[in-house]
CSV table of C-alpha atoms and ligand atoms in Angstrom, one decimal:
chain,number,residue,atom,x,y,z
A,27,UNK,CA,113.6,180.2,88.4
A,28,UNK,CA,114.8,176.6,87.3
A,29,UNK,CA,111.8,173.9,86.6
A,30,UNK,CA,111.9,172.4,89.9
A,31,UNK,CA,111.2,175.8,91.9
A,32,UNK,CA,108.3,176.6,89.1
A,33,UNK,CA,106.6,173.7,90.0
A,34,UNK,CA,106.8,173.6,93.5
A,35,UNK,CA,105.8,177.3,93.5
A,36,UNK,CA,102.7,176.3,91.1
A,37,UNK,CA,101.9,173.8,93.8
A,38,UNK,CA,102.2,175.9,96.4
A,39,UNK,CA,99.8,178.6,94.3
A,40,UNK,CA,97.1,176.0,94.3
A,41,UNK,CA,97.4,174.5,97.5
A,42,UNK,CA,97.3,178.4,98.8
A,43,UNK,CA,100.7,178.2,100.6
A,44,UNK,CA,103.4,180.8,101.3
A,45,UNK,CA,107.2,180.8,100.1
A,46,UNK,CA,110.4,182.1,101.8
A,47,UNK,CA,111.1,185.9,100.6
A,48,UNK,CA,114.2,187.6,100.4
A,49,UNK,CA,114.7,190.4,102.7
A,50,UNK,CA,110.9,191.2,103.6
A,51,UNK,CA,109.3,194.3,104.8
A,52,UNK,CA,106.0,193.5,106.1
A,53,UNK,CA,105.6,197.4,108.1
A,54,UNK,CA,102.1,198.5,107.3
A,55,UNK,CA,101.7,199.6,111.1
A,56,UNK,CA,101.6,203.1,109.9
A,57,UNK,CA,99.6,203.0,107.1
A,58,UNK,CA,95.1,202.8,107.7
A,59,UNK,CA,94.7,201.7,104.1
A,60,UNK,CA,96.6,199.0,102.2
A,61,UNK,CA,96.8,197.9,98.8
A,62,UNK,CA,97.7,194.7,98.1
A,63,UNK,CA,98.7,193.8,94.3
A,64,UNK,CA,99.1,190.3,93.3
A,65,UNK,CA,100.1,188.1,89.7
A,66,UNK,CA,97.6,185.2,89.4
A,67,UNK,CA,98.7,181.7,89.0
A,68,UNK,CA,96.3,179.2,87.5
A,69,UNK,CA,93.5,181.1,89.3
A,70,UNK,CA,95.0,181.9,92.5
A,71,UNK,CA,97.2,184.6,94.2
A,72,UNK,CA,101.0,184.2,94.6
A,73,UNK,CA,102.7,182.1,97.5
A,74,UNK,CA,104.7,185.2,97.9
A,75,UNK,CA,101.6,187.7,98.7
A,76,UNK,CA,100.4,184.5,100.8
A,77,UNK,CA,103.1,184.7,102.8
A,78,UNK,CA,102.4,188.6,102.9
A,79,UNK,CA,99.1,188.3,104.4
A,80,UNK,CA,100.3,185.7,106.8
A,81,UNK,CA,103.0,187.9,108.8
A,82,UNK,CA,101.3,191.8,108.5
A,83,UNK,CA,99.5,192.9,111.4
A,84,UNK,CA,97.0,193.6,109.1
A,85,UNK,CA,94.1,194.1,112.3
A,86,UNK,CA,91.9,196.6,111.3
A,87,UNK,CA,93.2,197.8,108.1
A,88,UNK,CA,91.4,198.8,105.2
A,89,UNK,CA,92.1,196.8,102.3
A,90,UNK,CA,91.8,196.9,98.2
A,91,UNK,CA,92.9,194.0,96.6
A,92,UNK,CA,94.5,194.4,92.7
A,93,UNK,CA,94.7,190.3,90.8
A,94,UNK,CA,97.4,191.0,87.5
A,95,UNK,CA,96.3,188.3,85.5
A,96,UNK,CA,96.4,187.4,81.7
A,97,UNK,CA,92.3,186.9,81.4
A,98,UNK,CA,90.6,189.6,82.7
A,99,UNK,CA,88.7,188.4,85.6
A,100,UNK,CA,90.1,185.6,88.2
A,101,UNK,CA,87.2,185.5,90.4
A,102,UNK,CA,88.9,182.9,92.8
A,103,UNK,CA,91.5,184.8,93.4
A,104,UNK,CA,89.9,187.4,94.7
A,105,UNK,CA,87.6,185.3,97.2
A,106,UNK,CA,90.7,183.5,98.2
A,107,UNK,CA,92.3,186.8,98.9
A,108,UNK,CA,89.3,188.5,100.9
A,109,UNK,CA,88.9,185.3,102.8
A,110,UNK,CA,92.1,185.2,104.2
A,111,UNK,CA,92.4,189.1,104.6
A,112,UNK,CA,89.4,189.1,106.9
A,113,UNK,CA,90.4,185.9,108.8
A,114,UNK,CA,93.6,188.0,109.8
A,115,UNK,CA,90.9,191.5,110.8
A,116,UNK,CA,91.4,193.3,107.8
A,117,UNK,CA,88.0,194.8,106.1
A,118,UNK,CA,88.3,194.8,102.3
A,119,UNK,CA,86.7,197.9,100.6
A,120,UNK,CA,87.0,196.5,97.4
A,121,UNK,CA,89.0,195.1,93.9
A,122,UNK,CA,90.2,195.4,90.8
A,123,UNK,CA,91.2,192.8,88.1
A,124,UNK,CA,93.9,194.0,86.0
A,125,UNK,CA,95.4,192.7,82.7
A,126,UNK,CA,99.3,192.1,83.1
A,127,UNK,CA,101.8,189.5,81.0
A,128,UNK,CA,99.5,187.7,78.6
A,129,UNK,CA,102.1,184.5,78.2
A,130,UNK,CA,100.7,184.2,74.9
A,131,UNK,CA,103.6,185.3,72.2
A,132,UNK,CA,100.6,185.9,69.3
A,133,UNK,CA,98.6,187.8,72.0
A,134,UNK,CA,98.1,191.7,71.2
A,135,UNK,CA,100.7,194.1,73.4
A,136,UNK,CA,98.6,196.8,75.5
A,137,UNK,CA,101.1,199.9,74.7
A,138,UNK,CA,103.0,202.3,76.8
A,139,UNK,CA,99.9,204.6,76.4
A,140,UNK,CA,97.4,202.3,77.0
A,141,UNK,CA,98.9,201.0,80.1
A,142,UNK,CA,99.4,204.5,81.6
A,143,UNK,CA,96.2,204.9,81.4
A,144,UNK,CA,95.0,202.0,82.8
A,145,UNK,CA,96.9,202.5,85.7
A,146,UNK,CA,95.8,205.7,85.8
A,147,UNK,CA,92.3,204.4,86.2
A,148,UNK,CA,93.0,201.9,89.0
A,149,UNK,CA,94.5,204.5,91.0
A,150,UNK,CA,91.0,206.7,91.1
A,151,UNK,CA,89.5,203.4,91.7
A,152,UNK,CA,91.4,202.4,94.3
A,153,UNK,CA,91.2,206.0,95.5
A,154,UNK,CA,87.2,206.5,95.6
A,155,UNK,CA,87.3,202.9,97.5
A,156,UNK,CA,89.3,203.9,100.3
A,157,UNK,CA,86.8,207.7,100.3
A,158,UNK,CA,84.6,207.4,103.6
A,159,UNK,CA,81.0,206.0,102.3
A,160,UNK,CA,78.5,208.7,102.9
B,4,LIG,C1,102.5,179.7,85.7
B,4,LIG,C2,101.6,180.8,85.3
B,4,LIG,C3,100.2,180.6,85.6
B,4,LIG,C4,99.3,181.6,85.3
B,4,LIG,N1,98.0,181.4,85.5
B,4,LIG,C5,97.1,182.4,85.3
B,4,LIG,C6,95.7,182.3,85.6
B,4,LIG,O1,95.2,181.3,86.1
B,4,LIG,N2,94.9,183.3,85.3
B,4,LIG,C7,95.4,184.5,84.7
B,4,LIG,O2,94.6,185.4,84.4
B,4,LIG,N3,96.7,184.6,84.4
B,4,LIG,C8,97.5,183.6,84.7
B,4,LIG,N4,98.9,183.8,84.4
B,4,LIG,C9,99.3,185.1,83.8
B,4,LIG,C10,100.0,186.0,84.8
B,4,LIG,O3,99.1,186.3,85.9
B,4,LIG,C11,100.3,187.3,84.2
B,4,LIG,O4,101.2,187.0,83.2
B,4,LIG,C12,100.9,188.3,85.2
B,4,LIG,O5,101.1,189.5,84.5
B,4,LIG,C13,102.2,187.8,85.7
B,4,LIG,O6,102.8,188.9,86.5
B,4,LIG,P1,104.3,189.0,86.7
B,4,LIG,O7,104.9,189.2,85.3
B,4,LIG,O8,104.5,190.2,87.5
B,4,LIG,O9,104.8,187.7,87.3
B,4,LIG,C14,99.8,182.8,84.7
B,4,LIG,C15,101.2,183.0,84.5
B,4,LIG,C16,102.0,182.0,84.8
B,4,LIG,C17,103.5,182.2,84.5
């Protein structure tokens, strides 16, 4: 992405707007439980998982929402994410935040172990959240 798009995608970030996506699928008709998986930017979700939650029927689905950040925890993300999922019906059963990319070239790696098993460990967490609560 050349400067220019960068910044007006960083703007859009923050300003919580969508983007134009290329070829999008937005089917979750068939589906009861959704996950929806998105980087952060500057503390808040992605325009293009904005625009994601702005065209699913997303009416009555369960949701888990996964924030890929570089810090660990990006607790407006997530409330910016739950707000809008249950403004458009969905219930939200719950989240995980997940290292990704740290942009940082002296930061530490995660290796190809590590993150296997990370991702190993949201999936049981993602899986107990969508389990009927007793
Ligand atoms: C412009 C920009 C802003 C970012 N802002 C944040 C942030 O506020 N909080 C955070 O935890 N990570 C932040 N990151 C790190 C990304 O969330 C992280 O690198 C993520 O893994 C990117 O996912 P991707 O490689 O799939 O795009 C930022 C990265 C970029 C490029």
């Amino acid at each position: 992405m050349e400067n220019g798009g960068m910044f007006h995608a960083l703007l859009a970030a923050l300003l919580g707007l969508g983007t134009t996506l290329v070829d999008p699928d937005y089917t979750v008709e068939p589906f009861e439980a959704v996950v929806v998986m998105t980087p952060v930017w500057m503390g808040n979700p992605t325009p293009a998982v904005t625009t994601f939650i702005s065209n699913g029927v997303l009416k009555g689905k369960k949701m888990f929402i996964v924030a890929v950040g570089g810090t660990a925890a990006n607790p407006r993300a997530i409330a910016r994410l739950e707000k809008w999922l249950r403004a458009r019906g969905a219930s939200v059963v719950g989240h995980s935040e997940v290292l990704g990319y740290i942009p940082d070239p002296r930061a530490v790696r995660p290796s190809d172990e590590e993150l296997m098993t990370e991702g190993v460990l949201l999936a049981e967490t993602v899986r107990q959240a969508f389990e009927p609560q007793p």
